Amino acid sequence: MRIDIITVLPELLRSPFDHSIMKRAQEKGLLEVHIHNLRDYSKEKSKQVDDYQFGGGAGMVIKIQPIADCIDDLKSQRNYDEVIYMTPDGELLNQPLCNRMSLYENLIVLCGHYKGIDERLREHYITKEISIGDYVLSGGELAAAVLVDSLGRLLPGVLNDESSALTDSFQDNLLAPPVYTRPSEYNGWKVPDILLSGHAAKIEEWRYSQAVKRTKERRPDLLEE
Ligand code: 6GU
């Protein structure tokens, strides 16, 4: 998968993909992340990419031209499955949506800023709008990093233990069961006996029942879906 991220703050996106699983995904050639500085596409001497909004009001709006030129440039080089705009009024990101999008080859991810982008870009360029939750961030960069991470780890071959992504919280609409490691007793706090029993089938059963219990307690809404 190739992901092209368009942003006015490229520095914010330097490090999120340089560690751990995302780093390995790129080293294995399974994921390519390209960051594009929107200012490089400005035609103005000042490299300005935003302007006052028509009708008045506080807050700047990102102009059409730099974004249109950047997207046109990318589209002239390959076909994209979606041109995604990160915005708090987009579709809520969840695991089923991540699973579906992880099948794509090429994605453009546009990070919003200030008051947002000129509405005409949303009408003519953007094919999908995504939010990562019901709260407001200063810009779309952190949200884009969340999106890339959630997709990258689903690509075949990225996780070492192939089954690991399938037992995450939210796959099958269940939260993950509790996990323990050594020592088996600390301060008198014991690991559940079943996990030390060596009975693989019984352990699997226990984990499933714990996942259901935890989901009922914490996120009953997931079980209703
Ligand atoms: Cl995608 N952008 C911003 N600015 N805030 C958000 C968001 C995105 N998702 C949740 N809050």
PDB file of C-alpha atoms and ligand atoms in Angstrom:
ATOM      1  CA  MET A   1       0.000   0.000   0.000  1.00  0.00           C
ATOM      2  CA  ARG A   2       1.141   3.500  -0.836  1.00  0.00           C
ATOM      3  CA  ILE A   3      -0.152   6.468   1.152  1.00  0.00           C
ATOM      4  CA  ASP A   4       0.490  10.075   0.100  1.00  0.00           C
ATOM      5  CA  ILE A   5      -0.164  12.560   2.908  1.00  0.00           C
ATOM      6  CA  ILE A   6      -0.657  16.235   2.078  1.00  0.00           C
ATOM      7  CA  THR A   7      -0.017  18.627   4.981  1.00  0.00           C
ATOM      8  CA  VAL A   8       1.064  22.132   5.971  1.00  0.00           C
ATOM      9  CA  LEU A   9       2.990  20.622   8.905  1.00  0.00           C
ATOM     10  CA  PRO A  10       5.209  17.841   7.458  1.00  0.00           C
ATOM     11  CA  GLU A  11       7.409  17.929  10.593  1.00  0.00           C
ATOM     12  CA  LEU A  12       4.489  16.553  12.612  1.00  0.00           C
ATOM     13  CA  LEU A  13       4.463  13.429  10.445  1.00  0.00           C
ATOM     14  CA  ARG A  14       8.183  12.651  10.366  1.00  0.00           C
ATOM     15  CA  SER A  15       8.428  10.384  13.381  1.00  0.00           C
ATOM     16  CA  PRO A  16       5.125   8.457  13.746  1.00  0.00           C
ATOM     17  CA  PHE A  17       6.072   5.976  11.004  1.00  0.00           C
ATOM     18  CA  ASP A  18       9.755   5.627  11.918  1.00  0.00           C
ATOM     19  CA  HIS A  19       9.305   3.143  14.748  1.00  0.00           C
ATOM     20  CA  SER A  20       8.224  -0.362  15.578  1.00  0.00           C
ATOM     21  CA  ILE A  21       5.567  -1.927  13.367  1.00  0.00           C
ATOM     22  CA  MET A  22       5.231   0.975  10.899  1.00  0.00           C
ATOM     23  CA  LYS A  23       8.994   1.086  10.427  1.00  0.00           C
ATOM     24  CA  ARG A  24       9.107  -2.659   9.769  1.00  0.00           C
ATOM     25  CA  ALA A  25       6.177  -2.440   7.330  1.00  0.00           C
ATOM     26  CA  GLN A  26       8.123   0.105   5.276  1.00  0.00           C
ATOM     27  CA  GLU A  27      11.412  -1.805   5.488  1.00  0.00           C
ATOM     28  CA  LYS A  28       9.646  -4.916   4.220  1.00  0.00           C
ATOM     29  CA  GLY A  29       8.291  -2.865   1.297  1.00  0.00           C
ATOM     30  CA  LEU A  30       4.691  -3.517   2.318  1.00  0.00           C
ATOM     31  CA  LEU A  31       3.911   0.125   3.118  1.00  0.00           C
ATOM     32  CA  GLU A  32       5.114   3.351   1.506  1.00  0.00           C
ATOM     33  CA  VAL A  33       4.346   6.667   3.191  1.00  0.00           C
ATOM     34  CA  HIS A  34       5.085   9.880   1.269  1.00  0.00           C
ATOM     35  CA  ILE A  35       4.687  13.253   2.955  1.00  0.00           C
ATOM     36  CA  HIS A  36       3.987  16.299   0.774  1.00  0.00           C
ATOM     37  CA  ASN A  37       4.388  19.851   2.033  1.00  0.00           C
ATOM     38  CA  LEU A  38       1.435  21.830   0.725  1.00  0.00           C
ATOM     39  CA  ARG A  39       3.534  25.008   0.701  1.00  0.00           C
ATOM     40  CA  ASP A  40       5.682  23.514  -2.064  1.00  0.00           C
ATOM     41  CA  TYR A  41       2.601  23.822  -4.300  1.00  0.00           C
ATOM     42  CA  SER A  42       1.843  27.460  -3.476  1.00  0.00           C
ATOM     43  CA  LYS A  43       2.243  29.845  -6.423  1.00  0.00           C
ATOM     44  CA  GLU A  44       2.731  32.808  -4.098  1.00  0.00           C
ATOM     45  CA  LYS A  45       6.061  34.370  -3.171  1.00  0.00           C
ATOM     46  CA  SER A  46       5.129  34.139   0.516  1.00  0.00           C
ATOM     47  CA  LYS A  47       4.282  30.420   0.052  1.00  0.00           C
ATOM     48  CA  GLN A  48       0.905  31.187   1.615  1.00  0.00           C
ATOM     49  CA  VAL A  49      -1.709  28.451   1.222  1.00  0.00           C
ATOM     50  CA  ASP A  50      -4.645  29.970   3.155  1.00  0.00           C
ATOM     51  CA  ASP A  51      -6.810  33.064   2.899  1.00  0.00           C
ATOM     52  CA  TYR A  52      -9.670  34.882   4.660  1.00  0.00           C
ATOM     53  CA  GLN A  53     -13.101  33.317   4.354  1.00  0.00           C
ATOM     54  CA  PHE A  54     -15.799  34.863   2.180  1.00  0.00           C
ATOM     55  CA  GLY A  55     -18.636  36.252   4.288  1.00  0.00           C
ATOM     56  CA  GLY A  56     -16.262  37.148   7.102  1.00  0.00           C
ATOM     57  CA  GLY A  57     -15.551  35.406  10.380  1.00  0.00           C
ATOM     58  CA  ALA A  58     -12.490  34.320  12.292  1.00  0.00           C
ATOM     59  CA  GLY A  59     -10.165  31.676  10.900  1.00  0.00           C
ATOM     60  CA  MET A  60      -8.404  31.080   7.625  1.00  0.00           C
ATOM     61  CA  VAL A  61      -9.391  28.647   4.877  1.00  0.00           C
ATOM     62  CA  ILE A  62      -6.966  26.606   2.774  1.00  0.00           C
ATOM     63  CA  LYS A  63      -7.133  27.694  -0.868  1.00  0.00           C
ATOM     64  CA  ILE A  64      -8.072  25.488  -3.792  1.00  0.00           C
ATOM     65  CA  GLN A  65      -4.998  25.948  -6.009  1.00  0.00           C
ATOM     66  CA  PRO A  66      -2.182  24.362  -3.951  1.00  0.00           C
ATOM     67  CA  ILE A  67      -4.288  21.340  -2.993  1.00  0.00           C
ATOM     68  CA  ALA A  68      -5.693  20.896  -6.517  1.00  0.00           C
ATOM     69  CA  ASP A  69      -2.197  21.109  -8.036  1.00  0.00           C
ATOM     70  CA  CYS A  70      -0.757  18.645  -5.522  1.00  0.00           C
ATOM     71  CA  ILE A  71      -3.564  16.095  -6.040  1.00  0.00           C
ATOM     72  CA  ASP A  72      -3.444  16.517  -9.848  1.00  0.00           C
ATOM     73  CA  ASP A  73       0.313  15.933  -9.749  1.00  0.00           C
ATOM     74  CA  LEU A  74      -0.111  12.714  -7.730  1.00  0.00           C
ATOM     75  CA  LYS A  75      -3.019  11.489  -9.870  1.00  0.00           C
ATOM     76  CA  SER A  76      -0.945  11.960 -13.045  1.00  0.00           C
ATOM     77  CA  GLN A  77       1.518   9.380 -11.691  1.00  0.00           C
ATOM     78  CA  ARG A  78      -0.845   6.584 -10.525  1.00  0.00           C
ATOM     79  CA  ASN A  79      -4.460   5.731  -9.831  1.00  0.00           C
ATOM     80  CA  TYR A  80      -5.803   6.323  -6.331  1.00  0.00           C
ATOM     81  CA  ASP A  81      -8.542   4.301  -4.648  1.00  0.00           C
ATOM     82  CA  GLU A  82      -9.645   7.234  -2.487  1.00  0.00           C
ATOM     83  CA  VAL A  83      -8.771  10.865  -1.847  1.00  0.00           C
ATOM     84  CA  ILE A  84      -9.407  11.131   1.886  1.00  0.00           C
ATOM     85  CA  TYR A  85      -9.924  14.355   3.818  1.00  0.00           C
ATOM     86  CA  MET A  86      -9.284  14.163   7.574  1.00  0.00           C
ATOM     87  CA  THR A  87     -11.995  16.231   9.272  1.00  0.00           C
ATOM     88  CA  PRO A  88     -14.027  16.097  12.503  1.00  0.00           C
ATOM     89  CA  ASP A  89     -17.241  16.051  10.427  1.00  0.00           C
ATOM     90  CA  GLY A  90     -16.181  12.949   8.488  1.00  0.00           C
ATOM     91  CA  GLU A  91     -17.242   9.313   8.870  1.00  0.00           C
ATOM     92  CA  LEU A  92     -16.116   7.880  12.230  1.00  0.00           C
ATOM     93  CA  LEU A  93     -13.100   5.594  11.839  1.00  0.00           C
ATOM     94  CA  ASN A  94     -13.687   2.120  13.273  1.00  0.00           C
ATOM     95  CA  GLN A  95     -12.206  -1.345  12.779  1.00  0.00           C
ATOM     96  CA  PRO A  96     -14.600  -2.486   9.997  1.00  0.00           C
ATOM     97  CA  LEU A  97     -13.718   0.675   8.023  1.00  0.00           C
ATOM     98  CA  CYS A  98      -9.979   0.064   8.636  1.00  0.00           C
ATOM     99  CA  ASN A  99     -10.349  -3.539   7.457  1.00  0.00           C
ATOM    100  CA  ARG A 100     -12.068  -2.449   4.229  1.00  0.00           C
ATOM    101  CA  MET A 101      -9.553   0.306   3.478  1.00  0.00           C
ATOM    102  CA  SER A 102      -6.564  -1.951   4.177  1.00  0.00           C
ATOM    103  CA  LEU A 103      -7.351  -3.659   0.844  1.00  0.00           C
ATOM    104  CA  TYR A 104      -6.576  -0.484  -1.135  1.00  0.00           C
ATOM    105  CA  GLU A 105      -3.387   0.030  -3.162  1.00  0.00           C
ATOM    106  CA  ASN A 106      -2.997   3.825  -3.243  1.00  0.00           C
ATOM    107  CA  LEU A 107      -4.478   6.471  -0.969  1.00  0.00           C
ATOM    108  CA  ILE A 108      -4.193  10.245  -0.771  1.00  0.00           C
ATOM    109  CA  VAL A 109      -4.757  11.626   2.734  1.00  0.00           C
ATOM    110  CA  LEU A 110      -5.306  15.366   3.038  1.00  0.00           C
ATOM    111  CA  CYS A 111      -4.868  16.951   6.469  1.00  0.00           C
ATOM    112  CA  GLY A 112      -7.195  19.809   7.309  1.00  0.00           C
ATOM    113  CA  HIS A 113      -6.099  22.930   9.162  1.00  0.00           C
ATOM    114  CA  TYR A 114      -7.352  26.323  10.307  1.00  0.00           C
ATOM    115  CA  LYS A 115     -11.082  26.549   9.482  1.00  0.00           C
ATOM    116  CA  GLY A 116     -10.655  23.803   6.910  1.00  0.00           C
ATOM    117  CA  ILE A 117     -10.414  23.659   3.125  1.00  0.00           C
ATOM    118  CA  ASP A 118     -12.494  25.442   0.480  1.00  0.00           C
ATOM    119  CA  GLU A 119     -15.765  23.498   0.157  1.00  0.00           C
ATOM    120  CA  ARG A 120     -15.324  23.163  -3.628  1.00  0.00           C
ATOM    121  CA  LEU A 121     -12.349  20.847  -3.038  1.00  0.00           C
ATOM    122  CA  ARG A 122     -14.604  18.574  -1.007  1.00  0.00           C
ATOM    123  CA  GLU A 123     -17.132  18.527  -3.834  1.00  0.00           C
ATOM    124  CA  HIS A 124     -14.699  17.925  -6.697  1.00  0.00           C
ATOM    125  CA  TYR A 125     -11.613  16.162  -5.302  1.00  0.00           C
ATOM    126  CA  ILE A 126     -12.406  14.422  -2.032  1.00  0.00           C
ATOM    127  CA  THR A 127     -13.956  10.939  -2.269  1.00  0.00           C
ATOM    128  CA  LYS A 128     -14.038  10.115   1.447  1.00  0.00           C
ATOM    129  CA  GLU A 129     -14.015  12.126   4.691  1.00  0.00           C
ATOM    130  CA  ILE A 130     -12.820  10.547   7.922  1.00  0.00           C
ATOM    131  CA  SER A 131     -12.888  11.598  11.590  1.00  0.00           C
ATOM    132  CA  ILE A 132     -11.081   9.674  14.337  1.00  0.00           C
ATOM    133  CA  GLY A 133     -13.485  10.603  17.131  1.00  0.00           C
ATOM    134  CA  ASP A 134     -15.925  13.115  18.559  1.00  0.00           C
ATOM    135  CA  TYR A 135     -13.429  15.707  19.772  1.00  0.00           C
ATOM    136  CA  VAL A 136     -11.505  18.434  17.991  1.00  0.00           C
ATOM    137  CA  LEU A 137      -7.792  18.321  17.130  1.00  0.00           C
ATOM    138  CA  SER A 138      -5.772  21.349  15.999  1.00  0.00           C
ATOM    139  CA  GLY A 139      -5.194  19.728  12.627  1.00  0.00           C
ATOM    140  CA  GLY A 140      -5.598  16.526  10.666  1.00  0.00           C
ATOM    141  CA  GLU A 141      -1.975  15.354  11.030  1.00  0.00           C
ATOM    142  CA  LEU A 142      -2.342  13.307  14.208  1.00  0.00           C
ATOM    143  CA  ALA A 143      -5.572  11.863  12.829  1.00  0.00           C
ATOM    144  CA  ALA A 144      -3.774  10.937   9.585  1.00  0.00           C
ATOM    145  CA  ALA A 145      -1.049   9.207  11.625  1.00  0.00           C
ATOM    146  CA  VAL A 146      -3.753   7.218  13.427  1.00  0.00           C
ATOM    147  CA  LEU A 147      -5.319   6.224  10.102  1.00  0.00           C
ATOM    148  CA  VAL A 148      -2.001   5.141   8.545  1.00  0.00           C
ATOM    149  CA  ASP A 149      -1.048   3.111  11.628  1.00  0.00           C
ATOM    150  CA  SER A 150      -4.436   1.387  11.788  1.00  0.00           C
ATOM    151  CA  LEU A 151      -4.194   0.422   8.094  1.00  0.00           C
ATOM    152  CA  GLY A 152      -0.484  -0.420   8.009  1.00  0.00           C
ATOM    153  CA  ARG A 153      -0.699  -3.051  10.721  1.00  0.00           C
ATOM    154  CA  LEU A 154      -3.442  -4.868   8.788  1.00  0.00           C
ATOM    155  CA  LEU A 155      -1.344  -5.389   5.641  1.00  0.00           C
ATOM    156  CA  PRO A 156      -0.483  -9.064   5.127  1.00  0.00           C
ATOM    157  CA  GLY A 157       3.041  -9.806   6.385  1.00  0.00           C
ATOM    158  CA  VAL A 158       3.400  -6.705   8.572  1.00  0.00           C
ATOM    159  CA  LEU A 159       2.723  -8.311  11.944  1.00  0.00           C
ATOM    160  CA  ASN A 160       5.086 -11.098  12.935  1.00  0.00           C
ATOM    161  CA  ASP A 161       2.395 -13.271  14.444  1.00  0.00           C
ATOM    162  CA  GLU A 162      -0.136 -13.410  11.636  1.00  0.00           C
ATOM    163  CA  SER A 163      -2.984 -14.148  14.011  1.00  0.00           C
ATOM    164  CA  SER A 164      -2.216 -11.182  16.204  1.00  0.00           C
ATOM    165  CA  ALA A 165      -4.278  -8.571  14.324  1.00  0.00           C
ATOM    166  CA  LEU A 166      -7.264 -10.901  14.448  1.00  0.00           C
ATOM    167  CA  THR A 167      -7.251 -11.142  18.250  1.00  0.00           C
ATOM    168  CA  ASP A 168      -7.049  -7.369  18.775  1.00  0.00           C
ATOM    169  CA  SER A 169      -9.805  -5.508  20.494  1.00  0.00           C
ATOM    170  CA  PHE A 170     -12.631  -4.678  18.057  1.00  0.00           C
ATOM    171  CA  GLN A 171     -11.997  -7.537  15.632  1.00  0.00           C
ATOM    172  CA  ASP A 172     -15.238  -9.553  15.858  1.00  0.00           C
ATOM    173  CA  ASN A 173     -16.700  -6.596  17.794  1.00  0.00           C
ATOM    174  CA  LEU A 174     -15.104  -7.873  21.018  1.00  0.00           C
ATOM    175  CA  LEU A 175     -12.647  -6.146  23.321  1.00  0.00           C
ATOM    176  CA  ALA A 176      -9.408  -8.039  23.993  1.00  0.00           C
ATOM    177  CA  PRO A 177      -9.200 -10.326  27.055  1.00  0.00           C
ATOM    178  CA  PRO A 178      -6.754  -9.544  29.922  1.00  0.00           C
ATOM    179  CA  VAL A 179      -3.135 -10.680  29.490  1.00  0.00           C
ATOM    180  CA  TYR A 180      -0.429 -11.600  32.032  1.00  0.00           C
ATOM    181  CA  THR A 181       3.311 -12.251  32.045  1.00  0.00           C
ATOM    182  CA  ARG A 182       5.922 -13.404  34.572  1.00  0.00           C
ATOM    183  CA  PRO A 183       6.060 -13.593  37.520  1.00  0.00           C
ATOM    184  CA  SER A 184       2.984 -15.772  38.154  1.00  0.00           C
ATOM    185  CA  GLU A 185       2.692 -14.141  41.570  1.00  0.00           C
ATOM    186  CA  TYR A 186       3.602 -10.568  42.563  1.00  0.00           C
ATOM    187  CA  ASN A 187       2.752  -9.034  45.927  1.00  0.00           C
ATOM    188  CA  GLY A 188       0.341 -11.930  46.397  1.00  0.00           C
ATOM    189  CA  TRP A 189      -1.479 -11.040  43.148  1.00  0.00           C
ATOM    190  CA  LYS A 190      -1.905 -14.271  41.209  1.00  0.00           C
ATOM    191  CA  VAL A 191      -2.290 -15.020  37.519  1.00  0.00           C
ATOM    192  CA  PRO A 192      -5.537 -16.961  36.836  1.00  0.00           C
ATOM    193  CA  ASP A 193      -4.799 -20.697  37.264  1.00  0.00           C
ATOM    194  CA  ILE A 194      -6.271 -21.597  33.892  1.00  0.00           C
ATOM    195  CA  LEU A 195      -3.479 -19.699  32.061  1.00  0.00           C
ATOM    196  CA  LEU A 196      -0.843 -21.834  33.825  1.00  0.00           C
ATOM    197  CA  SER A 197      -2.718 -25.104  33.182  1.00  0.00           C
ATOM    198  CA  GLY A 198      -1.362 -25.822  29.707  1.00  0.00           C
ATOM    199  CA  HIS A 199      -4.847 -26.726  28.406  1.00  0.00           C
ATOM    200  CA  ALA A 200      -4.891 -24.838  25.101  1.00  0.00           C
ATOM    201  CA  ALA A 201      -8.600 -25.380  24.398  1.00  0.00           C
ATOM    202  CA  LYS A 202      -9.644 -24.391  27.934  1.00  0.00           C
ATOM    203  CA  ILE A 203      -7.423 -21.295  27.752  1.00  0.00           C
ATOM    204  CA  GLU A 204      -9.025 -20.304  24.432  1.00  0.00           C
ATOM    205  CA  GLU A 205     -12.483 -20.752  25.986  1.00  0.00           C
ATOM    206  CA  TRP A 206     -11.506 -18.666  29.023  1.00  0.00           C
ATOM    207  CA  ARG A 207     -10.112 -15.878  26.847  1.00  0.00           C
ATOM    208  CA  TYR A 208     -13.268 -15.778  24.771  1.00  0.00           C
ATOM    209  CA  SER A 209     -15.511 -15.624  27.851  1.00  0.00           C
ATOM    210  CA  GLN A 210     -13.332 -12.852  29.320  1.00  0.00           C
ATOM    211  CA  ALA A 211     -13.570 -10.914  26.049  1.00  0.00           C
ATOM    212  CA  VAL A 212     -17.366 -11.204  26.091  1.00  0.00           C
ATOM    213  CA  LYS A 213     -17.522 -10.229  29.795  1.00  0.00           C
ATOM    214  CA  ARG A 214     -15.305  -7.206  29.252  1.00  0.00           C
ATOM    215  CA  THR A 215     -17.297  -6.103  26.202  1.00  0.00           C
ATOM    216  CA  LYS A 216     -20.609  -6.429  28.110  1.00  0.00           C
ATOM    217  CA  GLU A 217     -19.206  -4.339  30.966  1.00  0.00           C
ATOM    218  CA  ARG A 218     -17.421  -1.669  28.976  1.00  0.00           C
ATOM    219  CA  ARG A 219     -18.905  -1.485  25.493  1.00  0.00           C
ATOM    220  CA  PRO A 220     -22.329  -3.164  25.380  1.00  0.00           C
ATOM    221  CA  ASP A 221     -22.997  -1.131  22.203  1.00  0.00           C
ATOM    222  CA  LEU A 222     -20.510  -3.351  20.323  1.00  0.00           C
ATOM    223  CA  LEU A 223     -22.534  -6.499  21.082  1.00  0.00           C
ATOM    224  CA  GLU A 224     -25.730  -4.938  19.727  1.00  0.00           C
ATOM    225  CA  GLU A 225     -24.223  -4.392  16.268  1.00  0.00           C
TER     226      GLU A 225
HETATM  227 CL1  6GU B   1      -9.676  13.963  11.227  1.00  0.00          CL
HETATM  228  N1  6GU B   1      -9.301  16.321  12.328  1.00  0.00           N
HETATM  229  C1  6GU B   1      -9.413  17.196  13.334  1.00  0.00           C
HETATM  230  N2  6GU B   1      -8.930  18.427  13.173  1.00  0.00           N
HETATM  231  N3  6GU B   1     -10.002  16.924  14.488  1.00  0.00           N
HETATM  232  C2  6GU B   1     -10.482  15.695  14.614  1.00  0.00           C
HETATM  233  C3  6GU B   1     -10.395  14.719  13.613  1.00  0.00           C
HETATM  234  C4  6GU B   1      -9.791  15.082  12.464  1.00  0.00           C
HETATM  235  N4  6GU B   1     -10.971  13.592  14.052  1.00  0.00           N
HETATM  236  C5  6GU B   1     -11.392  13.873  15.287  1.00  0.00           C
HETATM  237  N5  6GU B   1     -11.115  15.114  15.623  1.00  0.00           N
END
